[in-house]
Short mmCIF file of C-alpha atoms in Angstrom, two decimals:
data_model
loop_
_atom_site.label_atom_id
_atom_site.label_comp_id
_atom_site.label_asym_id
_atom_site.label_seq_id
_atom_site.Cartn_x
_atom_site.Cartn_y
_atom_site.Cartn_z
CA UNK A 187 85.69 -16.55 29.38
CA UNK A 188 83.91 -13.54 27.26
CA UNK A 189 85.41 -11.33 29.92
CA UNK A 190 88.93 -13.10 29.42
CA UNK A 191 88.92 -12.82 25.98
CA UNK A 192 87.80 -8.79 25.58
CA UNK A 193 87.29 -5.75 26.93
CA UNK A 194 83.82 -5.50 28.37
CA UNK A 195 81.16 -3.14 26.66
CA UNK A 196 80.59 -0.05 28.94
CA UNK A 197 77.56 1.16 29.97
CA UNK A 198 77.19 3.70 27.18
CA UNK A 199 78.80 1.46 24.38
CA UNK A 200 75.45 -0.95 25.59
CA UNK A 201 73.48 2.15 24.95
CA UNK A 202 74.58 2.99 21.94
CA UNK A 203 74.55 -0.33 20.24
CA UNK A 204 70.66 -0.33 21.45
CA UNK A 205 70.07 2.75 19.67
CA UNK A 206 71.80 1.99 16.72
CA UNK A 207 69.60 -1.25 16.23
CA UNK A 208 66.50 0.92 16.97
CA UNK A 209 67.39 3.24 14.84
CA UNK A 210 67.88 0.44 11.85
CA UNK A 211 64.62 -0.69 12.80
CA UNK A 212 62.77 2.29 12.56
CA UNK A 213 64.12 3.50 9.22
CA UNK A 214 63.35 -0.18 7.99
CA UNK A 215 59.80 0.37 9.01
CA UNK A 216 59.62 3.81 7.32
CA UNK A 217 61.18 2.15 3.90
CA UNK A 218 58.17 -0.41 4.14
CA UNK A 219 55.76 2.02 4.90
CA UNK A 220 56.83 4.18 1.85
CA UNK A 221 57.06 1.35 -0.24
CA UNK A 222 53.11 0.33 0.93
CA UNK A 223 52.02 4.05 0.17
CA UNK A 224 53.58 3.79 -3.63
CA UNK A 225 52.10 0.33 -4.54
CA UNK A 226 48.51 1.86 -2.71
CA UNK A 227 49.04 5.32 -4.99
CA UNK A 228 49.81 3.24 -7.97
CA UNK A 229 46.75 0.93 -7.61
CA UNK A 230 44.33 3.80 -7.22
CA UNK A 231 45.57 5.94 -10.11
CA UNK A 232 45.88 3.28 -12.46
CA UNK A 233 43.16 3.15 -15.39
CA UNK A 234 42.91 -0.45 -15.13
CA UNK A 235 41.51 -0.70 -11.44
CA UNK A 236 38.42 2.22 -11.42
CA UNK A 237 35.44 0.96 -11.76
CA UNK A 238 34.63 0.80 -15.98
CA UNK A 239 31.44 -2.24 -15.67
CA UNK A 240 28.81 -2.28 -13.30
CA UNK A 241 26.27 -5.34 -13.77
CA UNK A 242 23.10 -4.96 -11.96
CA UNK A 243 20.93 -8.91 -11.15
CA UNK A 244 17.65 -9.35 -10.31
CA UNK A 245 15.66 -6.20 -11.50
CA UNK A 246 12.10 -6.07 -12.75
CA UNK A 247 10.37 -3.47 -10.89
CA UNK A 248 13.07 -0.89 -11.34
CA UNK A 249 15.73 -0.37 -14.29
CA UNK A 250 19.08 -1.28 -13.81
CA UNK A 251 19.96 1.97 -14.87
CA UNK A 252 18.41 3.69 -11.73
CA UNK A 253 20.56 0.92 -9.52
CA UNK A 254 23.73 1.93 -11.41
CA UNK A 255 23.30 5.91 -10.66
CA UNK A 256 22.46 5.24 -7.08
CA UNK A 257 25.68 2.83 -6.66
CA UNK A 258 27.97 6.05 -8.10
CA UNK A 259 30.74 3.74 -8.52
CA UNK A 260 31.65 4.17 -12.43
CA UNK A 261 35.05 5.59 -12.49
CA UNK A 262 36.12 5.09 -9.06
CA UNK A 263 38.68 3.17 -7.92
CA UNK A 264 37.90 -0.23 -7.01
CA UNK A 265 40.28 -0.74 -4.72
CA UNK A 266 38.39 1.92 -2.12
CA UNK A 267 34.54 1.36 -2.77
CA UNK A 268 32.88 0.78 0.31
CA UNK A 269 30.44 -2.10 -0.50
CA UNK A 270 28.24 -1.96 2.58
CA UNK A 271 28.00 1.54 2.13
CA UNK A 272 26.45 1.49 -1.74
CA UNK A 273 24.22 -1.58 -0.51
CA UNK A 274 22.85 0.52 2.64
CA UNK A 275 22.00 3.91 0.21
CA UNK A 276 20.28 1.19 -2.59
CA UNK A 277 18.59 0.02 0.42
CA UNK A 278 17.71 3.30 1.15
CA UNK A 279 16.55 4.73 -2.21
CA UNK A 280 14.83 1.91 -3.75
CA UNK A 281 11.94 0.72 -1.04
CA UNK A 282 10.71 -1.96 -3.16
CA UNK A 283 14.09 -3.85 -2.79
CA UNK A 284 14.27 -6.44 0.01
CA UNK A 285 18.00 -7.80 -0.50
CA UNK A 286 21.22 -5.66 -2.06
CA UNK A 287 24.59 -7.24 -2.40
CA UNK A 288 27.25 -5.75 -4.10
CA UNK A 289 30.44 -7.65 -5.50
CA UNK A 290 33.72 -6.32 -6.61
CA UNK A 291 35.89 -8.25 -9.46
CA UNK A 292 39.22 -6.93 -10.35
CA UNK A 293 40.55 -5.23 -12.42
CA UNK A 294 37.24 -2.96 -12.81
CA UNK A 295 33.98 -4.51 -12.15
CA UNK A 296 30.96 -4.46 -10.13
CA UNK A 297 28.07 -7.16 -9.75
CA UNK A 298 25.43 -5.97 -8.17
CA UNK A 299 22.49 -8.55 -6.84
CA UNK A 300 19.17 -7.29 -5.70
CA UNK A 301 15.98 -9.02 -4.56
CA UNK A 302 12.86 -7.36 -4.90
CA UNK A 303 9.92 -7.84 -2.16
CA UNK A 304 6.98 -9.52 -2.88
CA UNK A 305 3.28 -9.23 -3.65
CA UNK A 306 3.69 -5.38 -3.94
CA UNK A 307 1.10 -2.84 -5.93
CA UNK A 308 1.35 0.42 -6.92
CA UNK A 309 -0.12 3.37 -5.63
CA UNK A 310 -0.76 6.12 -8.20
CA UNK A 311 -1.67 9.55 -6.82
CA UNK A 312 -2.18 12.43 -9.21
CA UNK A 313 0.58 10.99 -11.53
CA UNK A 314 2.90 9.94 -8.86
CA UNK A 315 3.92 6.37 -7.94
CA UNK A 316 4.42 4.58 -4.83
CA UNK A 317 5.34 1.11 -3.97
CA UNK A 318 3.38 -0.50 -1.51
CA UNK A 319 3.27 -3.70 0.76
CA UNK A 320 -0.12 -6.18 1.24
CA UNK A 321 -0.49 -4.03 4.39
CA UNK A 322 -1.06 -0.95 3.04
CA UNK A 323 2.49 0.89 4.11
CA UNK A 324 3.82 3.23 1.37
CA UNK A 325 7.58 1.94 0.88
CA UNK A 326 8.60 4.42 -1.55
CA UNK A 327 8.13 6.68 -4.33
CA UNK A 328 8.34 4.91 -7.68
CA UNK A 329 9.97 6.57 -10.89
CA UNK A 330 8.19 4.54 -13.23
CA UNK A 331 5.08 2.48 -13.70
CA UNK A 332 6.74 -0.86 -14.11
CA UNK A 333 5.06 -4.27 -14.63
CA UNK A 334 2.86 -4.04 -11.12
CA UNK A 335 -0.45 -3.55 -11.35
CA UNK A 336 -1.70 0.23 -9.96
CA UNK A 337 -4.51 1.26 -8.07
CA UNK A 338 -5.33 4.66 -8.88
CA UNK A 339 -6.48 7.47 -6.11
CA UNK A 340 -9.41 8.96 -6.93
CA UNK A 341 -10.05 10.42 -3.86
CA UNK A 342 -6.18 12.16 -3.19
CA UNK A 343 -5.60 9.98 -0.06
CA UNK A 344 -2.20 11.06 1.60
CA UNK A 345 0.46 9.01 1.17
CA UNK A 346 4.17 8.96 2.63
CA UNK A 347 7.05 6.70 2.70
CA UNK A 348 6.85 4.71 5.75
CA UNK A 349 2.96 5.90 6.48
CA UNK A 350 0.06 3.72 5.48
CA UNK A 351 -2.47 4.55 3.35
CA UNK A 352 -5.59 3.58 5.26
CA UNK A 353 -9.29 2.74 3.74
CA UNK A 354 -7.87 0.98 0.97
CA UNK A 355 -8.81 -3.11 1.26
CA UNK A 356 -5.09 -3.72 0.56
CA UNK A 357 -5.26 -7.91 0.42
CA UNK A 358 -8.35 -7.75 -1.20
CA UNK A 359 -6.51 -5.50 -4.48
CA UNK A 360 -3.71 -7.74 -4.36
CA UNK A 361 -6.34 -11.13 -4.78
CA UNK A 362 -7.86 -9.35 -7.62
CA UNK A 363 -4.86 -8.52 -9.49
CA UNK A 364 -3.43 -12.56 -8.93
CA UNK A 365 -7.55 -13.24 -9.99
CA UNK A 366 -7.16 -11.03 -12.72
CA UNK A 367 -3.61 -11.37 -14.34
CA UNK A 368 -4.73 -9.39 -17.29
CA UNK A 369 -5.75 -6.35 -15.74
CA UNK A 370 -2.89 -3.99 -14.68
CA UNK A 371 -5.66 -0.88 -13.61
CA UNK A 372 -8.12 -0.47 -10.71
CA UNK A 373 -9.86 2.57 -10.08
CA UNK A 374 -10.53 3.19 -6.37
CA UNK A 375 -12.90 5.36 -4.21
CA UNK A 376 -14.17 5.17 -0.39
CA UNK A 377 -17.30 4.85 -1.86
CA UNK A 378 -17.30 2.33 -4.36
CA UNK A 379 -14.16 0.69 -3.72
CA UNK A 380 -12.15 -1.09 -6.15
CA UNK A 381 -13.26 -0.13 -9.66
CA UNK A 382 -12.20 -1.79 -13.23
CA UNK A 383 -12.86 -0.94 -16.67
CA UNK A 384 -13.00 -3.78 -19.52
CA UNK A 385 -11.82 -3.25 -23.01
CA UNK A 386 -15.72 -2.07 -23.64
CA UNK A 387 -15.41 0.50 -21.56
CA UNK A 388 -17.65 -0.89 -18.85
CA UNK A 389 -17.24 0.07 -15.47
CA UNK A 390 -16.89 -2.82 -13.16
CA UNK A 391 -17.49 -2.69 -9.21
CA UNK A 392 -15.49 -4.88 -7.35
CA UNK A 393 -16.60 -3.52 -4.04
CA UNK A 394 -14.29 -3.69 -0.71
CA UNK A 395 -13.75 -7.44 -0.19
CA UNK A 396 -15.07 -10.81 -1.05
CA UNK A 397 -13.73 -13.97 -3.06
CA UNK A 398 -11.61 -12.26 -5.55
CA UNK A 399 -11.93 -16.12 -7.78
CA UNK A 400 -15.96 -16.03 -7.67
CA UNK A 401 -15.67 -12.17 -8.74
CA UNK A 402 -13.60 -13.49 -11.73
CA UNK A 403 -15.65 -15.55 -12.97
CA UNK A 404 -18.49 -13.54 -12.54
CA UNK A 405 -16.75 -11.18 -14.64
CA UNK A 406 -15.69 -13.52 -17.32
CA UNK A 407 -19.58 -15.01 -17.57
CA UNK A 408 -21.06 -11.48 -17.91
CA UNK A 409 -18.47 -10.86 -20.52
CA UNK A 410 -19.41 -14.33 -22.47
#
């Protein structure tokens, strides 16, 4: 009936019509495309979507300031931070963190959670810090003393971030310091061991091991 009623299409009128619809389809595409790009450009350039607040969670051992300027994301746009990337070169930096997790919140802010590991000490070596685990392995350099108790070198034993720094009775200094809440310094030689100093001034051996209670309140009698 189709044929009865009109001329049929030719071969090339079939073609055409094809193109012409691919054609419309293609430019539509373009339009939509362009249109993408311009909201995309106008999101990153505008003032109200870089980064103008980053809030830093969880942070005792560091400063949140040191988190912030290792997250470099103040003043970029928040619509292309790579969160897994800042959380990996925290991760990196900071050995004494355990957990990062970095949130974005429009228009222009950043939450950033961290979890610090555990039962750490300090390590100082000729004025230089370093974080390290009950084991004895260095996990990093520290920038500043923070609230962990030290044990300072006094022997210039090598340390390294990743190494171990070996001869030093690692559980036994952290026992002591949980014995000992008050006292934030230990002294330490191969010889001698762990060595602490009372507000008198005396010298106090503490030795390589032992029950780090009974040596408390051994201490605290001699005191009395």
């Amino acid at each position: 009936r189709l044929g009865q009623q009109g001329p049929a299409l030719s071969g090339r009128a079939v073609h055409d019509t094809v193109v012409d619809k691919r054609g419309k389809s293609w430019v539509g595409s373009l339009l939509l495309l362009g249109l993408a790009l311009f909201l995309l450009g106008s999101f990153v350039s505008d003032p109200r979507f870089r980064v103008s607040q980053v809030q830093i969670e969880g942070t005792s051992l560091v400063t949140p300031e040191e988190v912030v300027g290792l997250a470099a994301a103040m003043g970029e746009p928040i619509f292309l931070l790579n969160t897994r990337k800042i959380e990996a070169q925290i991760l990196e930096a900071l050995g004494c963190l355990g957990r990062v997790q970095v949130r974005t919140r429009l228009p222009g802010r950043v939450q950033i959670l961290v979890r610090e590991k555990e039962a750490l000490l300090l390590w100082e070596n000729q004025g230089a810090y370093w974080w390290v685990d009950p084991q004895g392995q260095v996990l990093g350099s520290a920038a500043s003393r923070g609230a962990l108790p030290a044990v300072h070198d006094r022997r210039t034993l090598e340390a390294a971030p990743g190494g171990y720094i070996v001869g030093v009775p690692w559980a036994f200094a952290a026992e002591m310091s949980r014995a000992l809440p008050e006292v934030r310094d230990f002294d330490f030689t191969l010889e001698d061991g762990l060595i602490l100093y009372t507000t008198e001034g005396w010298p106090v051996y503490l030795g390589m091991g032992g029950d780090a209670q009974q040596k408390a309140f051994l201490l605290q009698e001699l005191r009395e």
